[in-house]
Coordinates of C-alpha atoms and ligand atoms in Angstrom, one line a residue:
X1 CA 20.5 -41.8 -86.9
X2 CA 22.1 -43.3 -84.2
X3 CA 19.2 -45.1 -81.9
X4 CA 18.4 -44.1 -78.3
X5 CA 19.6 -45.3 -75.3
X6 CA 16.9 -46.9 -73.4
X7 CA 17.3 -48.1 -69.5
X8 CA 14.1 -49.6 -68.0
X9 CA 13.2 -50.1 -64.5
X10 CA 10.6 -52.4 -63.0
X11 CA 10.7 -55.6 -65.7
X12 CA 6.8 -57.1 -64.5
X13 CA 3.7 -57.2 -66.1
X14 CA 3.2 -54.0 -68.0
X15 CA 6.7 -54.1 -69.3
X16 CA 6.4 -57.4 -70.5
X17 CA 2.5 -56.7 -71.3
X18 CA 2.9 -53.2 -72.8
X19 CA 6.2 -51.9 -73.7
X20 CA 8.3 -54.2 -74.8
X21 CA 6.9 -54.6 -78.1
X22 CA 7.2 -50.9 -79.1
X23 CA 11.3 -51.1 -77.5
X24 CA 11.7 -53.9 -80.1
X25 CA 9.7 -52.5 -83.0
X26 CA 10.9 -48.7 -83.4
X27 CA 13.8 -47.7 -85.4
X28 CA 14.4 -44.7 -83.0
X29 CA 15.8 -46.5 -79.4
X30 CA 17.0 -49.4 -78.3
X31 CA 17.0 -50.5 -74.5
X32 CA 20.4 -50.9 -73.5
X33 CA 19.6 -51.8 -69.5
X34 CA 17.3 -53.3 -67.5
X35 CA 16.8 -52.8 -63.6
X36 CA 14.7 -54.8 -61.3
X37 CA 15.2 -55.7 -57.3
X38 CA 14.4 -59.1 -58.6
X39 CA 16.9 -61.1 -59.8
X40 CA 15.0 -63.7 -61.1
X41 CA 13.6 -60.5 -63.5
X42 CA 16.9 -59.8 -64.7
X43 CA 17.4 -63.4 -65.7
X44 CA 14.7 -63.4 -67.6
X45 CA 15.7 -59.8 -69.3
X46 CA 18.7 -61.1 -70.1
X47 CA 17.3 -64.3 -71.9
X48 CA 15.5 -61.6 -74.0
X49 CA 18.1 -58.7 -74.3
X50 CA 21.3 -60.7 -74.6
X51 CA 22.9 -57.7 -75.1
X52 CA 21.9 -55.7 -72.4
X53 CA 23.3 -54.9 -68.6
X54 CA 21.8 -55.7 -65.6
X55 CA 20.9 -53.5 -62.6
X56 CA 19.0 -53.7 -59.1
X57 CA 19.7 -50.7 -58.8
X58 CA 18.3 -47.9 -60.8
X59 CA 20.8 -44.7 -59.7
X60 CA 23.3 -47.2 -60.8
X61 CA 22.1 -47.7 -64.0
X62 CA 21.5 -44.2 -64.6
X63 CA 24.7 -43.2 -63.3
X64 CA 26.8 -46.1 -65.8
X65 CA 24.8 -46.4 -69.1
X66 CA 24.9 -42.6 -70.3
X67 CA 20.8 -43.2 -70.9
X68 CA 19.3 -41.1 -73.0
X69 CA 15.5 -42.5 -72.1
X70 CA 14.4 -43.7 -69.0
X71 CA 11.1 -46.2 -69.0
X72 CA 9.5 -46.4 -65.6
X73 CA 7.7 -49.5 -64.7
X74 CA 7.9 -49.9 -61.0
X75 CA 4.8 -49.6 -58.6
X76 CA 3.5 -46.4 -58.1
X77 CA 5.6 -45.0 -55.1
X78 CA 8.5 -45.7 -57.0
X79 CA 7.6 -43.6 -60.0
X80 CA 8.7 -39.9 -58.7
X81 CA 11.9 -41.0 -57.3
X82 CA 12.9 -42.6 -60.0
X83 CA 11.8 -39.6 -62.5
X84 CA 13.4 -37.4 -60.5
X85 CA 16.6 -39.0 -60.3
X86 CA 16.4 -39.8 -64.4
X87 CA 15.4 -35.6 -65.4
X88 CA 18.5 -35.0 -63.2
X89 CA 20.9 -36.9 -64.6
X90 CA 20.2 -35.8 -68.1
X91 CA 17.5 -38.4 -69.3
X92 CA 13.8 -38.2 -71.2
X93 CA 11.5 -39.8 -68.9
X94 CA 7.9 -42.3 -69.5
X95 CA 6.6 -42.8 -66.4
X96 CA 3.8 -46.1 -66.5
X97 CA 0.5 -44.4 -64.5
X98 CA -0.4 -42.7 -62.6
X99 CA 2.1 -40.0 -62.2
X100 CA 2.7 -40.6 -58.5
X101 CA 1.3 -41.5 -55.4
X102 CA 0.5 -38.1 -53.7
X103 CA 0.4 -34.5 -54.7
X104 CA 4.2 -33.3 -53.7
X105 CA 5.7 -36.3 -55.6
X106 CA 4.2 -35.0 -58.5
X107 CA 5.0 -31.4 -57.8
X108 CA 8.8 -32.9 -57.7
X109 CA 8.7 -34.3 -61.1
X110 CA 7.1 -31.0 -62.3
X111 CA 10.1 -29.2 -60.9
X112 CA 13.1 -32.1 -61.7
X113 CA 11.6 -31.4 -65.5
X114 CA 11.7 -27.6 -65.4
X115 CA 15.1 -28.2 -63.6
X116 CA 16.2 -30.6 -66.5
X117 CA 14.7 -29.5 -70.0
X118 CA 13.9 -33.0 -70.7
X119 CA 10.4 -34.6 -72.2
X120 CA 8.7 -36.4 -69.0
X121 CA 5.5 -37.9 -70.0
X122 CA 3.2 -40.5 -67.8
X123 CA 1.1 -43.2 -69.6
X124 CA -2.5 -42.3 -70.8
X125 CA -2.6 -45.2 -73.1
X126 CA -6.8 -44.5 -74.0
X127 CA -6.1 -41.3 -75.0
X128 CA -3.7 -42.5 -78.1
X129 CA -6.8 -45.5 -79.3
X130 CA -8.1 -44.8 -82.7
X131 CA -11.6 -44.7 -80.9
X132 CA -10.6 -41.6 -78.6
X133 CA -8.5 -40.2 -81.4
X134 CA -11.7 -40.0 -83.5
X135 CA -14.4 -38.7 -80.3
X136 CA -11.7 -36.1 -80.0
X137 CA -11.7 -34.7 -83.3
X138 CA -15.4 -34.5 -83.5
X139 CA -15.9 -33.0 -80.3
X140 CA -12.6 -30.5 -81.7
X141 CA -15.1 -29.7 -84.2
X142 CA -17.8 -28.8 -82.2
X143 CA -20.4 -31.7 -83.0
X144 CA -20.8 -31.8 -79.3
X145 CA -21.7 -28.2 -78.4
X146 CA -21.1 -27.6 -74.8
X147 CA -20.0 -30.7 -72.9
X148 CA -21.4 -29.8 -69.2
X149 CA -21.7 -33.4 -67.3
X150 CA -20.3 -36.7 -68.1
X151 CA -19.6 -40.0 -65.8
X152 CA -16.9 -42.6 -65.8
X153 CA -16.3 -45.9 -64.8
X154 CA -14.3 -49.1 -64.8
X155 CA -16.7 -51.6 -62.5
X156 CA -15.0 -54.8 -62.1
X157 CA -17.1 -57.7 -60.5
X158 CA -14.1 -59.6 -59.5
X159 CA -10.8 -58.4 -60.5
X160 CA -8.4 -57.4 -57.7
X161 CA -4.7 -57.3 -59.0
X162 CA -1.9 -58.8 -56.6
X163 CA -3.6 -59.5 -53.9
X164 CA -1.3 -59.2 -50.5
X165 CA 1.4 -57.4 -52.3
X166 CA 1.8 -54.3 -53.7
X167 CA -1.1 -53.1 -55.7
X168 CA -3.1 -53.8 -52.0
X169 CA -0.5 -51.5 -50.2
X170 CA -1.5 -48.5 -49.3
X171 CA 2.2 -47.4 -48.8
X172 CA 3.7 -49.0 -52.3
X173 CA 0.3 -48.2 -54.8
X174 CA -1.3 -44.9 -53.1
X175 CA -4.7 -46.6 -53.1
X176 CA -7.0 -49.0 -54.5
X177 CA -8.9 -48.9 -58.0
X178 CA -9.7 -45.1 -57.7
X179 CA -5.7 -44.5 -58.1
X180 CA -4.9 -47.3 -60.3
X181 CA -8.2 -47.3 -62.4
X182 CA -9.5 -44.0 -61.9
X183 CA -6.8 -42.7 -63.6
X184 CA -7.0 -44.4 -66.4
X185 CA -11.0 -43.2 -66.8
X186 CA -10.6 -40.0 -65.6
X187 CA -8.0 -38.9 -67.8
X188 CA -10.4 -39.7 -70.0
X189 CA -13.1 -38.4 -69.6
X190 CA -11.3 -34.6 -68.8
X191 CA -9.1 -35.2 -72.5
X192 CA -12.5 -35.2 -74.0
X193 CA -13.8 -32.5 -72.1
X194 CA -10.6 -30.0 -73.2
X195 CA -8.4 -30.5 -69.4
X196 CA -11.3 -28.1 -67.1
X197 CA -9.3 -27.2 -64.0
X198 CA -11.1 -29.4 -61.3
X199 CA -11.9 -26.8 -58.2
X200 CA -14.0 -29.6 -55.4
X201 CA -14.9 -33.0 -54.8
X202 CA -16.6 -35.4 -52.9
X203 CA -16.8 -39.0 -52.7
X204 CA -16.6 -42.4 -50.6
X205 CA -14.7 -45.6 -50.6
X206 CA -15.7 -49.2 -49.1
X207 CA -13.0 -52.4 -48.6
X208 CA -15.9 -55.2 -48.5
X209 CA -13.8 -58.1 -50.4
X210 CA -10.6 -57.7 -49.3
X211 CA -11.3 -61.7 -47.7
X212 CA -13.6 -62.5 -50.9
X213 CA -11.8 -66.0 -52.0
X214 CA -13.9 -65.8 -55.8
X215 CA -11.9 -66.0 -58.5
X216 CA -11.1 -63.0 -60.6
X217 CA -13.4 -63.3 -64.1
X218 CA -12.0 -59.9 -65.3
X219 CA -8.9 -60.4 -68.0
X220 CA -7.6 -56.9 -66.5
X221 CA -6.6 -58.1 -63.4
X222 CA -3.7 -60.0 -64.0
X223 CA -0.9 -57.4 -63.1
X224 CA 1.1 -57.7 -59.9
X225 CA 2.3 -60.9 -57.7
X226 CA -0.4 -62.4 -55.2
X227 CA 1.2 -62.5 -51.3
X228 CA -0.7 -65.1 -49.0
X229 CA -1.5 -63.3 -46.0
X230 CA 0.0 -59.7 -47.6
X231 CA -1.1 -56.5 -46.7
X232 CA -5.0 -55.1 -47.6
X233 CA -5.2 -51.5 -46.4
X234 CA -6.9 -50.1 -49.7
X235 CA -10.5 -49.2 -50.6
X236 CA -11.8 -51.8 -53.1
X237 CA -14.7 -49.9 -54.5
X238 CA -14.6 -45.5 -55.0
X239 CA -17.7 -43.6 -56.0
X240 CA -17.2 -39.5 -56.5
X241 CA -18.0 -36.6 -57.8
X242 CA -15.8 -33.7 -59.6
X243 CA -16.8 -30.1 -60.5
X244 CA -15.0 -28.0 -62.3
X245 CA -14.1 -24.4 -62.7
X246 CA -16.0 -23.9 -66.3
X247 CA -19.2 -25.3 -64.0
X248 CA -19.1 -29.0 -65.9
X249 CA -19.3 -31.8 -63.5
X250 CA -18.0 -36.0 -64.0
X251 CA -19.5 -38.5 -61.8
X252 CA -16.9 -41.5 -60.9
X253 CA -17.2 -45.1 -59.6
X254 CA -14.2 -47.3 -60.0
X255 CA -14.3 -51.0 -58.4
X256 CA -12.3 -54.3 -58.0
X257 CA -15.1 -56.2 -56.6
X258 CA -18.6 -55.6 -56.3
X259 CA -21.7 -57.4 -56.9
X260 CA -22.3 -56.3 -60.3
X261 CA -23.7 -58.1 -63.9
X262 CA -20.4 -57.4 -65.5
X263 CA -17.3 -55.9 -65.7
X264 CA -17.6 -52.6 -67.3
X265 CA -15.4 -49.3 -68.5
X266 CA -16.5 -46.6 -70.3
X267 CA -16.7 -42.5 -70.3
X268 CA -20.2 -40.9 -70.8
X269 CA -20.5 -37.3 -72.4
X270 CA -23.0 -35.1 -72.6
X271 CA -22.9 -32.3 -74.5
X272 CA -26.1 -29.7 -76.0
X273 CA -25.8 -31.0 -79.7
X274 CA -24.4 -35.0 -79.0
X275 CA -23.7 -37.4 -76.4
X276 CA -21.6 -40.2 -76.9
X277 CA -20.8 -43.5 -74.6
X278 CA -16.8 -44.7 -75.1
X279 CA -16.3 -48.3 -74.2
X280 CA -13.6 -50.3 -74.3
X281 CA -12.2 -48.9 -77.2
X282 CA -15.6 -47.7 -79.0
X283 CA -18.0 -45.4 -78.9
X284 CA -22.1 -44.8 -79.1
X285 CA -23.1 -41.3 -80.4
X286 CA -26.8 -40.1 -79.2
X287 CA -28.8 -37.2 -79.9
X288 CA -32.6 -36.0 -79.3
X289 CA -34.1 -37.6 -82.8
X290 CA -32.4 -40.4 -82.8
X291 CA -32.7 -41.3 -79.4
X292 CA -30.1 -43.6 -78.0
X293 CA -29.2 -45.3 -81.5
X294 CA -26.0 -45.7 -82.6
X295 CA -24.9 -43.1 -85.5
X296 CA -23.0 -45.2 -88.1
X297 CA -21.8 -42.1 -90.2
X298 CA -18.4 -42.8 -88.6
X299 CA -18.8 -45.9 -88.6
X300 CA -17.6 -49.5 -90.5
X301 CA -21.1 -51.5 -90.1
X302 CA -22.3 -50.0 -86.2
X303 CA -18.6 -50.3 -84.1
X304 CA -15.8 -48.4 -85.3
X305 CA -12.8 -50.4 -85.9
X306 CA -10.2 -49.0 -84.5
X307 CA -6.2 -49.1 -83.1
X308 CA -6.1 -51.1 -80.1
X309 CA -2.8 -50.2 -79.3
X310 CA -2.9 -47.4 -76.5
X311 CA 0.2 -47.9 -75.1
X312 CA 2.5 -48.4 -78.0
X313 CA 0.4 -45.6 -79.5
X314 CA 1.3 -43.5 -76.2
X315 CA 5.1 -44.7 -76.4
X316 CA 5.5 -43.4 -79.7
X317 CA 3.8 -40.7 -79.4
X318 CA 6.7 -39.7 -76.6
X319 CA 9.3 -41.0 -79.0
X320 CA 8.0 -38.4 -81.6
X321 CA 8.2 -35.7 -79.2
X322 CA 11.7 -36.8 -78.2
X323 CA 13.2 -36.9 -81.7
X324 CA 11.2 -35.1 -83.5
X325 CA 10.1 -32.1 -81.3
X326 CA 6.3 -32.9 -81.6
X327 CA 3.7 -31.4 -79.3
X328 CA 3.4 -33.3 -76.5
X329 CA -0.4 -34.1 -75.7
X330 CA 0.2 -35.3 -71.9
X331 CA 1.8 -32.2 -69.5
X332 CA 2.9 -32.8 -66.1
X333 CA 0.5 -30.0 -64.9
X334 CA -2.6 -32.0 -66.2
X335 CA -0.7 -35.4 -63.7
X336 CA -0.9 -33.0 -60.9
X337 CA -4.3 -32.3 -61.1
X338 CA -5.3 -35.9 -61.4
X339 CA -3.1 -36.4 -58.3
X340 CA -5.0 -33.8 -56.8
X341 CA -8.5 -35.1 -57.7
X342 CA -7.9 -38.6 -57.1
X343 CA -6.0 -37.9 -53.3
X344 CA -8.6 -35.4 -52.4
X345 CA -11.3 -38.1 -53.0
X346 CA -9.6 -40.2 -50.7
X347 CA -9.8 -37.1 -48.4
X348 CA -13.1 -36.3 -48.4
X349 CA -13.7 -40.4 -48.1
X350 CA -12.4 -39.9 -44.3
X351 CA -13.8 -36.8 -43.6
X352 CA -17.1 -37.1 -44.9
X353 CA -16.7 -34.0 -45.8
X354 CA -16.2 -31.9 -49.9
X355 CA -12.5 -30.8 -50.9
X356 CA -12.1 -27.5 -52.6
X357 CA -8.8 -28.0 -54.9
Ligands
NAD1 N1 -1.1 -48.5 -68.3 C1 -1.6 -49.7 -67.9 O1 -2.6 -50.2 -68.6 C2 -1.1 -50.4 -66.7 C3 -1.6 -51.7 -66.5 C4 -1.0 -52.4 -65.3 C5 -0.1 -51.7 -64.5 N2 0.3 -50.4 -64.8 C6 1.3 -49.7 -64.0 O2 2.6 -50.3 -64.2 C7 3.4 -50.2 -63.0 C8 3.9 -51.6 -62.8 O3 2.8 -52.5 -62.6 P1 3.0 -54.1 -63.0 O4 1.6 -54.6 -63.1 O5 3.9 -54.3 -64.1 O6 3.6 -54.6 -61.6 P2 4.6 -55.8 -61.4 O7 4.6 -56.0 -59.9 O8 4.2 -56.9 -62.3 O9 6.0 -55.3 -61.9 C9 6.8 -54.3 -61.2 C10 8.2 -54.7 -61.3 O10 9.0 -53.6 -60.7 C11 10.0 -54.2 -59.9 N3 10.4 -53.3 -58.9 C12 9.8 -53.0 -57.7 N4 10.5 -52.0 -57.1 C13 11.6 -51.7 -57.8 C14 12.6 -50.8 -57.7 N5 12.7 -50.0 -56.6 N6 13.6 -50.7 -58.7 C15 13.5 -51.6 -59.7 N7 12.5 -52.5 -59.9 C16 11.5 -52.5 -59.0 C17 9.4 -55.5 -59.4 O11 10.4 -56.5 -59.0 C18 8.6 -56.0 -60.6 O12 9.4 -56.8 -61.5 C19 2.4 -49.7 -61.9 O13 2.7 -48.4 -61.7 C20 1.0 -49.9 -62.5 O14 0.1 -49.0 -62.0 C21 -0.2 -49.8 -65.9

């Protein structure tokens, strides 16, 4: 089989962190283009591809290259132009998270893939960890019972990505870490709980250290370039609350900074036969009897080992539903409603007020 044609746009830190290896490894595509406003990018893509052409401009590269895959890797606000413009010209869109930086951009890329025919998926690199893999299966097979509350969280103490540029900018990201870690958490979190169609929220947002001078201690924080003096017009810690149409309920608190022991991530069930705590790539099952103890039946000693590759796992996974027709487990209805969770939080932040959905 002939492989793929892959463009990418946006050749920064998850690219190079995230991607990359999967473009290399698989046997199905090949990346045939790279586009970046930076130059200095394309110099070092080209010291990597040899083979491949150059762009700063991505409608150009769409428009030469006769892509059959287009890998999105720009900040957020560029994502639904750029999937737009690739399902229109004919291409199979990834889209790095989240899906877009308010709720009509994502309605867009609902529509330019309804227009198109072509796969669009949007990074949710936890879901496709062994460790979620496995919590969804049980829960699949009812160990759980009813799963009716659950919280989530990724707390950082100090861990604010690019500070002054981008990430910072309200205009270029869409937010602070309830966009840009919230999605990552709440995705989740509703994955485990079976997708419940959010109907209000509520929650608040606080910018305390956006002049904090500490140095990050959180290994997660290293995406995006610092600007000296740059822009700071996001929240830097979110706290909410989500009900949902079935009556369940997920409380939220996402954080770059805040006086804290630790940095911490992790999605909390509780259901009428189990609970279970996921954390960075494991999980904690409790019941009544065994109150709070680690269940090792699933287990290799009391952690279960698992794949730690959620983003070459989520890559693939899209290059199997590409070639192979496989069910895609990521929908652009489920982006929208994070969209819509995530921009009425910041809505009900300024009001004071809940959002009905
Ligand atoms: N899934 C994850 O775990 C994860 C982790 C970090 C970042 N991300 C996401 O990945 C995306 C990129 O983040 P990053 O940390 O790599 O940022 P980055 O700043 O390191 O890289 C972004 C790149 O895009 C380029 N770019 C900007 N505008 C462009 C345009 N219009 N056309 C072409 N190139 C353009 C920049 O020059 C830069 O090289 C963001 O959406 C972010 O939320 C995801």
């Amino acid at each position: 089989m002939e492989k793929l044609r892959v463009g990418v746009v946006g050749f920064g830190g998850i690219f190079n962190g995230a991607h990359k290896g999967t473009w290399k490894t698989t046997t199905k595509a090949q990346i045939v283009a790279v586009c970046d406003i930076n130059p200095e990018k394309l110099k070092k893509a080209k010291l990597e591809f040899p083979s491949i052409n150059t762009y700063t401009d991505y409608k150009e590269m769409i428009d030469t290259e006769h892509l059959d895959i287009v890998d999105i890797c720009t900040p957020n606000y560029m994502h639904s132009p750029i999937a737009c413009y690739a399902l229109d010209n004919g291409c199979h869109t990834f889209c790095e998270k989240p899906d877009a930086v308010d709720v009509e951009a994502a309605i867009r890329m609902k529509e330019a893939q309804e227009r198109s025919g072509k796969v669009l998926m949007v990074m949710r690199n936890n879901r496709h960890l062994g460790s979620s893999q496995m919590l969804k299966k049980m829960i699949a097979d009812g160990e759980f019972g009813e799963i009716y509350t659950g919280r989530c969280g990724w707390i950082r103490k100090r861990g604010i990505p690019g500070k002054g540029g981008w990430f910072t900018t309200k205009a270029q990201s869409g937010g602070g870490p309830l966009i840009d870690l919230g999605v990552h958490m709440i995705d989740l979190a509703l994955y485990m709980m079976g997708n419940p169609k959010p109907v209000s929220v509520v929650g608040s947002t606080y910018c305390k250290f956006a002049n904090d001078e500490e140095e990050s201690d959180s290994v997660h924080a290293n995406f995006g370039e610092k600007v000296e003096g740059g822009t700071f017009d996001v929240e830097d810690l979110a706290t909410g609350f989500i009900k949902f149409e079935n009556g369940a309920s997920l409380q939220i608190e996402f954080s770059w900074a805040s006086n804290i022991e630790r940095e911490t991530r992790f999605v909390e069930l509780r259901g009428t036969k189990k609970g279970a705590k996921w954390e960075r790539g494991t999980f904690t099952l409790y019941d009544g009897k065994k109150n709070c103890k680690i269940k090792d039946l699933l287990f290799r000693g009391k952690q279960l080992v698992s794949s730690v590759d959620g983003h070459g796992g989520n890559l693939r996974h899209f290059l199997d539903v590409v070639t192979e027709g496989a069910k895609p487990d990521y929908v652009i209805d489920q982006g929208i409603d994070m969209i819509k969770i995530l921009c009425a939080i910041y809505e009900s932040a300024k009001t004071g007020k809940e959002v009905q959905l």
